[in-house]
């Protein structure tokens, strides 16, 4: 029996040693002998990085320099005892000596959980112990917790509906080793009834407690939130209508400034929504929600002291062109002395344009007008935005891209007007030569900004190269930005950036080399050159059960409602003919072929989302291998922040697939989010099992520095702590 041993030593404290002895011929290694009834998969990853800079520290994106080293294991295991009983679990542990991976160092058990689901018990149940995502409603609790959750689904005699009872308790904390009463603690229960005639009704009760922490500004806080939610669908000749609503009440003490807790406060919240469709092409929705000044739900995701009203409509033509319009009004500081009222009128057209005259022209046109005014007239602004993005195959494997946009904001209290005009041009070319496959993607952006304190001329060329041959993969990205300020006191600057990522695969082994270079040169001022170099080794293991019992599928298909979510149906391994049928059913009949089995569609798969959406479908050997929904994060004038947009997309998926099985929330949304994402100190990720693979939502770290939300399905993904999982093929 042939064996080989691989040993890797990292200069950390303590030294880390990884030894794997793998039998090559008969497959009877230690993993096959261990727990043969269980399916076991995951990866072990070791990474060493060096961060440094020269020049001014203010221009460096890296707050810590020197060697940053860590090792981690991300493992998953499951066993199906019968078609109705399954046990599954996961663990993520690390030996961390990198400030960019996390604030804590040493041996860390970051996440671990076990779930037991038994559908053939006298009372069917699902029990979660350890890490789990508690998904009630946006007004009560949606957060990753460490603790326990028990769901019972009793079969009640004489009842035409289905019932679910949930009790839970958990702590919101990133690590197990330092769990404390000073961390936010949530305890509660939930009852859901789904009745064929009465619709779905849900009662939630959440108790929050957080003890005083004398080492920080956190004071003792506690609260209770109770809510009643309902949903009813009506089917009528030629159309269907869905009514949704939730009433919530808050009672507790909270901190407005992070220092002093208020006295006991009570307030309420209301959410109402009606939506429908008239046949397949026409859809509409209306929304009203109001949150009182003191409705500060610690586990919820809604803003206090705001009232929002919306009307939306959409139309899909036979050619796949989608038209949508919206009217929005939201009022902030609602119960204060100086409320701010904002109104928005917007519309979008996306899909294939002018197919008869200009064959293969695709794109989107988005426009809105926004007015914002405070009660005392101290705030009075008018904003206007229009953007056009077009793509067109131009032959011989080339695809062209063009974007035009204009955004104007006028402060009507002092007649200050700022206008940003932008032109973007780009092409991409699929490559195939001597066994090397890939693409080259050059582009350029030209911006003109006018305004008393912001006037600037900017030019930003970019170049991306993606190459692959057999087990080798190389991604390169270069960017240049020149800003010439045209106002008194303005600082000109030139930025050059270069990023790369190389990987080599040898069976279950992956070796990687990646890095970044940034040259920041302000005029006048001191410049900065910042560098990051990284090497990594990953061992992936996947051992199916040696003793087969029941269905080997690791997870049952999540829920019947997932059938209404096309991304949960466009799963890896789906035959090409079925893939095309699903796309046509969703009105995606025309797309751009990017080469290498990759097709791009302008789409609005999430109809209430105002940002640009593009669906990318990757195929190989007459089967679907990968899908990605790319969501730009441009300003749409609406009430939602980037954080709220991400949370609403996650809620949209959870309503169809249930709570995510894996999450990774690192850092906070804010003005420095882009730099923190680049440096590795910010992450957002949620993951669900679907038929044939995994669905992942998140904000990946991209080589080109763009910040966007991606929803991907694939047979597998890297560890949730690895940030470079975005689709680099489409800029």
XYZ file of C-alpha atoms in Angstrom:
731
model
C 0.000 0.000 0.000
C 1.503 3.304 -1.107
C 1.384 6.284 1.195
C 2.645 9.780 1.166
C 2.923 12.406 3.871
C 2.653 16.170 3.504
C 3.957 18.361 6.336
C 3.537 22.118 6.501
C 5.156 24.250 9.186
C 4.063 27.825 9.761
C 6.070 30.289 11.813
C 3.328 31.089 14.298
C 2.947 30.817 18.022
C 2.540 27.939 18.587
C 3.999 26.241 15.467
C 1.294 24.516 13.489
C 1.896 21.135 11.880
C -0.447 19.428 9.467
C 0.196 15.839 8.492
C -2.023 13.838 6.190
C -1.303 10.234 5.313
C -3.569 9.158 2.474
C -3.846 5.680 1.088
C -3.603 5.888 -2.699
C -4.727 2.499 -3.952
C -7.340 0.614 -1.945
C -9.096 3.629 -0.344
C -9.020 2.036 3.139
C -7.624 5.082 4.942
C -8.509 6.197 8.441
C -11.438 8.326 7.229
C -13.179 5.318 5.676
C -12.886 3.443 8.964
C -14.191 6.346 11.044
C -17.985 6.557 11.501
C -18.795 4.630 8.294
C -22.524 5.458 8.530
C -21.840 9.195 8.198
C -21.178 11.421 5.199
C -18.212 13.677 5.994
C -16.922 16.616 3.943
C -15.099 19.893 4.370
C -11.672 21.412 4.072
C -8.578 22.227 6.101
C -6.916 25.505 5.167
C -3.625 27.098 6.149
C -2.760 30.627 5.083
C 0.144 32.972 5.686
C 0.050 36.626 4.642
C 2.355 39.586 4.951
C 1.036 43.148 5.039
C 3.274 46.174 4.722
C 3.316 49.741 3.470
C 5.712 52.598 2.923
C 5.028 56.308 3.047
C 2.048 57.883 4.787
C 0.027 55.587 7.050
C -3.196 57.504 6.286
C -3.212 56.208 2.710
C -2.820 52.538 3.627
C -5.885 50.273 3.749
C -4.089 48.023 6.245
C -4.313 48.837 9.938
C -1.966 45.991 10.958
C 1.316 45.095 9.277
C 3.647 42.126 9.412
C 2.938 38.418 9.211
C -0.662 37.283 9.635
C -1.128 33.509 9.863
C -4.031 31.193 10.534
C -5.228 27.648 10.081
C -8.846 26.512 10.041
C -11.001 23.467 9.583
C -14.494 23.701 8.143
C -16.273 20.364 8.425
C -19.766 19.055 7.683
C -21.273 15.689 8.494
C -24.669 14.092 8.147
C -26.410 10.749 8.437
C -29.809 9.784 7.087
C -31.393 7.107 9.262
C -34.565 6.862 7.173
C -36.411 8.883 4.512
C -37.886 10.965 7.376
C -34.993 11.140 9.839
C -31.665 12.887 9.382
C -28.958 14.230 11.656
C -26.455 16.795 10.420
C -23.812 19.022 11.881
C -20.930 21.327 11.161
C -17.874 22.801 12.840
C -15.591 25.741 12.078
C -12.489 25.978 14.239
C -9.274 27.935 13.819
C -5.830 28.574 15.200
C -5.812 32.274 14.439
C -2.860 34.638 14.466
C -4.221 37.081 11.884
C -5.782 40.399 12.811
C -7.604 40.367 9.467
C -9.329 37.067 10.051
C -10.603 38.084 13.492
C -9.886 40.068 16.651
C -9.336 36.959 18.790
C -6.130 34.898 18.557
C -5.228 31.342 19.494
C -7.337 28.201 19.260
C -10.949 29.192 18.575
C -14.146 27.250 18.177
C -16.030 29.780 16.087
C -19.072 27.849 14.979
C -20.475 24.424 15.533
C -23.928 22.962 15.489
C -25.954 19.788 15.422
C -29.462 19.340 14.032
C -31.732 16.338 14.445
C -34.854 16.156 12.302
C -37.348 13.325 12.726
C -40.492 13.545 10.634
C -41.873 10.115 11.547
C -41.949 10.672 15.333
C -45.372 10.760 17.107
C -44.784 14.530 17.180
C -42.445 15.457 14.277
C -39.623 17.663 15.490
C -36.421 19.469 14.572
C -33.835 20.126 17.278
C -30.913 22.557 16.825
C -28.033 22.738 19.300
C -25.143 25.175 18.927
C -25.020 27.697 16.106
C -28.269 28.305 14.270
C -29.985 31.210 12.539
C -33.192 32.306 14.229
C -35.551 33.643 11.551
C -38.844 34.961 12.900
C -39.737 38.285 11.253
C -37.825 41.494 10.436
C -39.655 43.220 13.293
C -38.881 40.652 16.000
C -35.713 38.594 15.499
C -33.446 37.564 12.621
C -29.964 36.803 13.891
C -27.336 34.035 14.233
C -27.378 32.623 17.769
C -25.425 30.155 19.855
C -27.879 28.125 21.874
C -30.817 25.832 21.263
C -33.984 25.690 19.197
C -36.779 23.099 19.262
C -39.521 23.005 16.629
C -42.544 20.729 17.006
C -45.061 20.052 14.237
C -47.947 18.240 15.937
C -50.691 16.634 13.911
C -53.753 18.131 15.591
C -56.920 16.100 15.119
C -59.835 17.927 13.573
C -57.574 20.684 12.251
C -57.377 21.482 8.537
C -54.133 23.321 8.968
C -50.494 22.628 9.748
C -48.937 23.866 12.983
C -45.401 24.628 14.091
C -44.309 25.499 17.639
C -40.797 26.865 18.247
C -38.996 27.586 21.523
C -35.467 28.964 21.544
C -32.752 30.578 23.607
C -29.344 31.774 22.480
C -26.509 34.278 22.687
C -25.323 36.479 19.834
C -21.532 36.052 19.873
C -18.851 35.199 17.279
C -16.918 32.739 19.493
C -17.648 30.039 22.046
C -14.663 30.533 24.344
C -15.712 33.957 25.597
C -19.490 33.622 25.880
C -20.719 36.020 28.544
C -23.871 37.430 30.092
C -22.665 40.715 28.626
C -23.497 39.399 25.129
C -27.015 39.955 23.757
C -29.258 37.067 24.841
C -32.551 36.191 23.154
C -35.222 33.839 24.451
C -38.681 33.298 23.089
C -41.266 31.227 21.325
C -43.221 31.233 18.076
C -46.407 29.591 16.833
C -47.226 29.259 13.132
C -50.482 27.964 11.672
C -50.990 27.421 7.958
C -54.691 26.889 7.269
C -56.154 26.113 3.862
C -58.992 28.628 4.330
C -57.707 31.112 6.912
C -54.190 31.493 5.524
C -50.956 31.547 7.541
C -50.848 33.138 11.004
C -47.847 33.603 13.239
C -47.417 34.769 16.862
C -43.901 35.652 18.061
C -42.574 36.497 21.529
C -38.926 37.575 21.936
C -37.211 38.511 25.189
C -33.853 40.339 24.945
C -31.363 40.913 27.760
C -27.849 42.323 27.897
C -26.031 42.956 31.164
C -23.957 46.017 31.896
C -20.341 45.890 30.743
C -18.089 48.127 32.826
C -15.269 47.747 30.279
C -17.300 49.362 27.489
C -20.132 51.817 26.928
C -22.836 49.137 26.994
C -25.373 49.583 29.771
C -27.824 46.981 30.979
C -30.688 46.626 28.509
C -33.745 44.434 28.332
C -36.872 44.341 26.201
C -39.821 42.252 25.056
C -41.293 42.252 21.559
C -44.604 40.561 20.747
C -46.037 40.353 17.233
C -48.959 38.907 15.294
C -48.398 38.295 11.574
C -50.643 36.912 8.863
C -50.652 36.093 5.160
C -53.549 35.113 2.913
C -53.598 34.386 -0.810
C -56.694 34.834 -2.931
C -57.110 33.236 -6.345
C -59.566 35.006 -8.629
C -60.351 34.705 -12.332
C -57.353 36.056 -14.222
C -55.362 37.168 -11.195
C -54.105 36.326 -7.714
C -53.704 38.611 -4.689
C -51.634 38.130 -1.540
C -52.287 40.117 1.656
C -49.620 40.302 4.361
C -49.403 42.128 7.657
C -47.769 42.259 11.066
C -48.549 44.158 14.268
C -45.760 44.358 16.856
C -45.384 45.868 20.323
C -42.108 46.781 22.070
C -41.600 47.251 25.800
C -38.163 47.769 27.320
C -35.084 49.878 27.969
C -32.516 50.715 25.296
C -29.578 53.059 24.693
C -29.772 55.948 22.251
C -26.116 56.950 22.591
C -24.509 53.677 23.684
C -23.783 55.152 27.117
C -26.982 55.764 29.025
C -30.028 53.523 28.976
C -33.423 55.163 28.796
C -36.212 54.587 31.238
C -38.888 52.044 30.364
C -40.396 52.759 26.966
C -43.215 51.200 24.953
C -44.078 51.584 21.283
C -45.629 49.765 18.356
C -45.033 48.840 14.707
C -47.304 48.005 11.795
C -46.533 46.411 8.445
C -49.126 45.945 5.666
C -48.573 44.772 2.107
C -50.783 43.711 -0.790
C -49.391 42.245 -4.007
C -50.761 40.495 -7.044
C -50.441 39.596 -10.670
C -52.869 39.770 -13.549
C -51.865 36.822 -15.689
C -48.130 36.361 -16.061
C -47.085 39.749 -17.503
C -48.499 42.351 -15.044
C -47.601 42.561 -11.335
C -48.349 45.165 -8.676
C -47.780 45.765 -4.962
C -48.535 48.338 -2.275
C -46.860 48.681 1.116
C -47.342 50.621 4.327
C -45.164 50.358 7.429
C -44.772 52.541 10.500
C -42.312 52.199 13.376
C -42.635 54.363 16.453
C -39.844 56.417 17.956
C -39.238 53.872 20.725
C -39.689 50.709 18.659
C -36.034 49.678 19.006
C -36.160 45.919 18.404
C -32.624 44.722 19.200
C -33.041 41.526 17.201
C -35.047 43.080 14.385
C -33.930 44.748 11.183
C -36.267 47.738 10.861
C -35.516 51.420 11.532
C -37.275 53.162 14.416
C -39.135 56.449 13.979
C -40.024 55.985 10.300
C -43.154 55.702 8.150
C -42.997 54.291 4.606
C -45.548 54.019 1.786
C -44.919 52.419 -1.615
C -46.769 51.610 -4.830
C -45.135 49.402 -7.481
C -46.088 47.887 -10.811
C -44.342 45.787 -13.426
C -44.914 44.442 -16.924
C -43.096 41.733 -18.893
C -43.372 41.673 -22.678
C -43.317 38.546 -24.822
C -39.747 39.372 -25.891
C -38.545 39.380 -22.270
C -38.383 43.153 -21.814
C -39.388 44.160 -18.272
C -40.865 47.532 -17.324
C -41.409 48.663 -13.734
C -42.459 51.833 -11.929
C -42.602 52.967 -8.305
C -43.916 55.708 -6.064
C -42.360 55.958 -2.602
C -42.752 58.219 0.388
C -40.884 57.813 3.664
C -40.685 60.079 6.680
C -37.785 59.943 9.134
C -37.701 61.374 12.675
C -41.419 60.797 12.436
C -42.316 61.647 16.027
C -39.611 64.274 16.510
C -39.901 68.038 16.324
C -38.471 68.245 12.788
C -39.516 65.243 10.634
C -37.947 64.783 7.188
C -40.234 63.692 4.353
C -38.829 62.140 1.176
C -40.732 61.332 -2.016
C -39.442 59.240 -4.930
C -40.782 58.587 -8.435
C -38.798 55.977 -10.355
C -38.890 53.522 -13.219
C -36.771 50.874 -14.938
C -36.659 49.059 -18.275
C -34.428 45.992 -18.573
C -33.880 43.120 -20.957
C -33.378 42.828 -24.720
C -33.712 46.184 -26.531
C -34.651 46.759 -30.191
C -34.163 43.154 -31.205
C -35.486 43.721 -34.703
C -33.299 46.711 -35.506
C -30.184 46.041 -33.463
C -29.876 42.306 -33.012
C -28.410 41.280 -29.653
C -28.632 44.617 -27.815
C -29.325 44.126 -24.091
C -29.372 46.459 -21.125
C -31.238 48.454 -18.519
C -32.495 52.026 -18.188
C -33.088 53.271 -14.639
C -34.307 56.722 -13.597
C -35.717 58.399 -10.500
C -36.535 61.817 -9.053
C -36.282 62.373 -5.311
C -37.317 65.307 -3.135
C -36.431 65.556 0.568
C -37.681 68.278 2.891
C -37.703 68.835 6.645
C -40.582 70.472 8.497
C -38.577 73.630 9.290
C -37.219 73.879 5.689
C -33.613 73.556 6.872
C -33.352 70.537 4.554
C -34.703 70.943 1.036
C -33.033 68.884 -1.703
C -33.933 67.747 -5.205
C -32.124 64.765 -6.768
C -32.443 63.445 -10.311
C -30.789 60.310 -11.658
C -30.769 58.473 -14.976
C -28.476 55.616 -16.002
C -28.280 53.493 -19.142
C -26.244 50.273 -19.382
C -26.004 48.428 -22.697
C -24.264 45.260 -23.887
C -23.950 43.895 -27.403
C -22.130 40.987 -29.047
C -19.855 42.450 -31.714
C -18.602 39.231 -33.308
C -15.536 36.987 -33.208
C -16.072 36.308 -29.476
C -16.092 40.006 -28.517
C -18.831 41.629 -26.425
C -19.107 45.363 -26.000
C -20.397 47.320 -22.981
C -21.393 50.958 -22.592
C -22.809 52.893 -19.682
C -24.101 56.461 -19.454
C -25.282 58.086 -16.236
C -26.159 61.480 -14.824
C -26.854 62.213 -11.167
C -27.731 65.731 -9.995
C -28.439 66.966 -6.466
C -29.546 70.496 -5.676
C -29.596 71.914 -2.167
C -32.452 74.347 -2.605
C -31.737 76.139 0.680
C -28.595 77.705 -0.848
C -28.951 76.872 -4.583
C -25.896 74.586 -4.526
C -25.997 72.153 -7.462
C -23.752 69.096 -7.881
C -23.833 67.033 -11.091
C -21.955 63.799 -11.788
C -21.775 62.609 -15.408
C -20.169 59.292 -16.273
C -19.350 57.333 -19.423
C -18.104 53.743 -19.191
C -16.824 51.684 -22.110
C -15.604 48.120 -22.070
C -15.251 44.892 -23.983
C -14.623 41.299 -23.050
C -13.129 38.583 -25.186
C -13.236 34.847 -24.591
C -9.816 33.202 -25.061
C -8.913 29.674 -26.098
C -5.382 28.795 -27.206
C -3.181 25.741 -26.758
C -5.345 24.368 -23.952
C -5.578 27.722 -22.183
C -9.079 29.105 -21.659
C -10.182 32.387 -20.181
C -11.097 35.963 -20.998
C -9.653 39.454 -21.211
C -11.776 42.372 -19.978
C -10.495 45.929 -20.588
C -12.604 48.958 -19.692
C -12.533 52.680 -18.949
C -14.710 55.113 -16.982
C -14.760 58.887 -17.574
C -16.389 61.129 -14.942
C -17.098 64.828 -14.816
C -18.222 66.197 -11.454
C -19.381 69.799 -11.108
C -20.055 71.609 -7.855
C -18.623 74.329 -5.654
C -16.783 71.885 -3.373
C -16.621 68.721 -5.473
C -15.696 69.682 -9.063
C -13.399 67.053 -10.562
C -12.310 65.374 -13.785
C -11.672 61.635 -13.409
C -10.396 58.878 -15.657
C -10.352 55.226 -14.587
C -9.037 52.535 -16.969
C -9.158 48.887 -15.865
C -7.950 45.549 -17.164
C -8.888 42.049 -15.985
C -7.392 38.800 -17.289
C -8.709 35.369 -16.333
C -6.788 32.291 -17.461
C -7.118 28.577 -16.738
C -5.392 25.442 -17.995
C -6.090 22.026 -16.531
C -5.266 22.383 -12.810
C -3.961 25.953 -13.045
C -6.015 29.136 -12.615
C -4.816 32.744 -12.697
C -6.838 35.942 -12.190
C -5.213 39.358 -12.707
C -6.724 42.814 -12.247
C -5.218 46.258 -12.776
C -6.882 49.586 -12.098
C -5.821 53.216 -12.474
C -7.675 56.262 -11.137
C -6.706 59.864 -11.822
C -8.685 62.639 -10.106
C -8.063 66.286 -11.032
C -9.899 68.546 -8.578
C -11.256 71.845 -9.886
C -12.105 73.654 -6.648
C -10.081 75.669 -4.158
C -8.264 73.453 -1.683
C -8.967 70.288 -3.669
C -6.388 67.488 -3.528
C -5.542 65.767 -6.816
C -4.631 62.116 -6.648
C -3.479 59.164 -8.711
C -4.182 55.620 -7.565
C -2.774 52.451 -9.118
C -3.845 49.015 -7.944
C -2.894 45.499 -8.987
C -4.351 42.248 -7.613
C -3.735 38.617 -8.465
C -4.925 35.185 -7.421
C -3.254 31.958 -8.591
C -4.386 28.446 -7.632
C -3.119 24.975 -8.465
C -5.278 21.882 -7.893
C -3.943 18.386 -7.373
C -6.837 16.119 -6.454
C -8.051 17.191 -3.006
C -5.088 19.570 -2.584
C -5.124 23.245 -3.538
C -2.144 25.579 -3.426
C -2.665 29.318 -3.744
C -0.671 32.517 -4.140
C -2.449 35.865 -4.054
C -1.763 39.492 -3.306
C -2.541 43.164 -3.745
C -0.542 46.284 -4.498
C -1.784 49.851 -4.040
C 0.027 53.076 -4.923
C -1.766 56.164 -3.604
C -0.305 59.520 -4.679
C -2.099 62.726 -3.537
C -1.012 66.166 -4.778
C -0.157 67.917 -2.553
C 0.580 65.368 0.166
C 2.619 62.291 1.032
C 2.052 59.152 -0.980
C 1.591 55.541 0.126
C 2.552 52.172 -1.294
C 0.763 49.225 0.343
C 1.391 45.517 -0.271
C -0.193 42.204 0.673
C 1.268 38.794 -0.207
C -0.401 35.523 0.695
C 0.250 31.805 0.282
C -2.237 29.082 1.167
C -2.765 25.358 1.215
C -6.210 23.724 1.312
C -7.028 20.047 1.689
C -10.594 19.130 0.735
C -12.157 15.917 1.942
C -15.438 14.314 0.897
C -16.186 10.843 2.239
C -19.647 9.414 1.425
C -21.173 7.044 3.938
C -19.725 3.535 3.687
C -22.892 2.014 5.156
C -25.863 3.304 3.168
C -29.169 3.865 4.990
C -32.002 5.714 3.320
C -31.487 8.544 0.864
C -27.894 9.747 0.516
C -28.939 13.322 -0.328
C -27.304 15.458 2.390
C -30.332 17.695 2.816
C -33.935 17.327 1.747
C -35.102 19.963 -0.692
C -35.766 22.847 1.656
C -39.473 23.637 1.309
C -42.353 23.588 -1.183
C -42.159 27.380 -1.422
C -38.713 27.124 -2.949
C -40.436 26.126 -6.177
C -41.341 29.807 -6.596
C -37.658 30.841 -6.425
C -35.949 30.186 -9.739
C -32.426 30.223 -8.288
C -33.387 27.280 -6.070
C -34.429 25.371 -9.188
C -31.444 26.299 -11.381
C -29.196 23.884 -9.507
C -25.942 22.149 -10.511
C -26.413 19.057 -12.646
C -29.693 20.207 -14.190
C -29.894 19.092 -17.849
C -29.508 21.915 -20.351
C -32.966 21.344 -21.826
C -34.638 21.731 -18.413
C -32.471 24.779 -17.699
C -33.643 26.520 -20.861
C -37.276 25.653 -20.082
C -36.996 27.252 -16.621
C -35.371 30.365 -18.075
C -38.109 30.730 -20.685
C -40.751 30.255 -17.993
C -39.236 33.265 -16.186
C -39.195 35.347 -19.370
C -35.426 35.007 -19.917
C -35.451 34.128 -23.592
C -32.509 36.182 -24.866
C -29.036 36.414 -23.386
C -25.475 37.329 -24.274
C -23.056 34.450 -24.889
C -19.781 35.334 -23.164
C -17.952 32.217 -24.290
C -16.900 29.162 -22.346
C -20.513 28.112 -21.778
C -21.373 31.379 -19.975
C -24.589 33.295 -20.727
C -25.597 36.670 -19.268
C -29.213 37.870 -18.884
C -30.507 41.276 -17.862
C -33.190 40.265 -15.356
C -35.399 41.285 -12.448
C -35.705 38.006 -10.595
C -36.379 39.894 -7.344
C -39.203 42.175 -8.524
C -39.251 44.637 -5.604
C -35.501 45.316 -5.850
C -34.721 48.581 -7.646
C -31.028 47.901 -8.256
C -29.769 46.461 -11.536
C -29.838 42.641 -11.606
C -28.012 40.313 -13.998
C -28.265 36.532 -14.124
C -25.203 34.534 -15.208
C -25.636 30.891 -16.220
C -22.614 28.581 -16.677
C -22.960 25.284 -18.555
C -20.677 22.360 -19.344
C -21.295 18.993 -21.004
C -25.001 19.753 -21.560
C -25.524 20.425 -17.846
C -25.872 23.454 -15.626
C -22.821 23.904 -13.381
C -23.185 27.343 -11.786
C -25.584 30.299 -11.610
C -25.105 33.788 -10.195
C -27.467 36.715 -9.710
C -25.380 39.914 -9.627
C -26.971 42.877 -7.830
C -25.418 46.332 -8.168
C -25.581 48.622 -5.135
C -26.160 51.946 -6.850
C -28.198 54.687 -5.222
C -31.887 54.294 -6.141
C -33.269 57.144 -4.047
C -35.312 54.754 -1.906
C -35.411 54.440 1.885
C -33.206 51.358 2.174
C -29.552 51.561 3.134
C -27.057 49.012 1.833
C -27.449 47.073 5.089
C -31.248 47.087 4.817
C -31.069 46.000 1.156
C -28.898 43.008 2.071
C -31.206 42.099 4.973
C -34.309 42.294 2.773
C -32.729 40.054 0.125
C -31.832 37.548 2.845
C -35.428 37.736 4.124
C -36.676 37.174 0.553
C -34.660 33.946 0.341
C -35.558 32.801 3.869
C -39.262 33.033 3.083
C -38.654 30.431 0.374
C -35.827 28.266 1.732
C -36.024 28.723 5.497
C -33.182 29.913 7.761
C -29.634 29.702 6.387
C -27.519 26.853 7.708
C -24.298 28.921 7.646
C -23.716 32.648 8.119
C -20.665 34.895 8.412
C -21.237 38.476 9.551
C -17.984 40.323 10.146
C -17.711 44.065 10.730
C -20.390 46.712 10.284
C -21.893 48.537 7.328
C -20.605 52.087 7.200
C -18.587 54.642 5.266
C -15.401 52.514 5.498
C -17.061 49.282 4.371
C -15.386 49.231 0.949
C -11.893 49.569 2.456
C -12.696 47.008 5.170
C -13.961 44.536 2.548
C -10.717 45.012 0.607
C -8.652 44.526 3.784
C -10.626 41.454 4.864
C -12.212 42.890 8.020
C -15.769 43.013 6.628
C -17.904 40.117 5.376
C -21.556 39.232 4.820
C -22.564 35.697 3.869
C -25.508 33.325 4.250
C -25.779 29.818 2.819
C -28.587 27.314 2.190
C -28.551 23.695 0.982
C -30.487 23.153 -2.249
C -30.987 20.180 -4.499
C -27.661 19.274 -6.066
C -25.568 21.811 -4.202
C -25.513 25.040 -2.223
C -27.043 28.510 -2.597
C -24.895 31.346 -1.227
C -25.796 35.013 -0.659
C -23.152 37.537 0.238
C -20.877 40.461 -0.545
C -17.623 38.883 -1.805
C -14.218 40.512 -1.973
C -13.500 41.076 -5.666
C -10.145 41.693 -7.328
C -11.542 44.726 -9.173
C -12.659 46.339 -5.887
C -16.346 46.495 -6.812
C -18.890 46.123 -4.019
C -21.994 44.197 -5.015
C -24.315 41.513 -3.709
C -24.131 38.088 -5.350
C -26.470 35.097 -5.053
C -24.812 31.961 -6.431
C -25.652 28.273 -6.695
C -22.875 25.722 -7.127
C -22.062 22.161 -6.140
C -19.808 23.536 -3.373
C -18.108 26.715 -2.165
C -14.912 27.551 -0.276
C -15.037 27.999 3.498
C -17.328 30.872 4.575
C -14.272 32.701 5.936
C -12.681 32.850 2.462
C -13.839 36.130 0.937
C -12.688 35.666 -2.708
C -15.684 33.642 -3.935
C -17.228 36.262 -6.242
C -17.796 35.779 -9.981
C -14.850 37.638 -11.529
C -15.881 36.782 -15.104
C -18.500 39.564 -15.231
C -17.392 43.088 -14.166
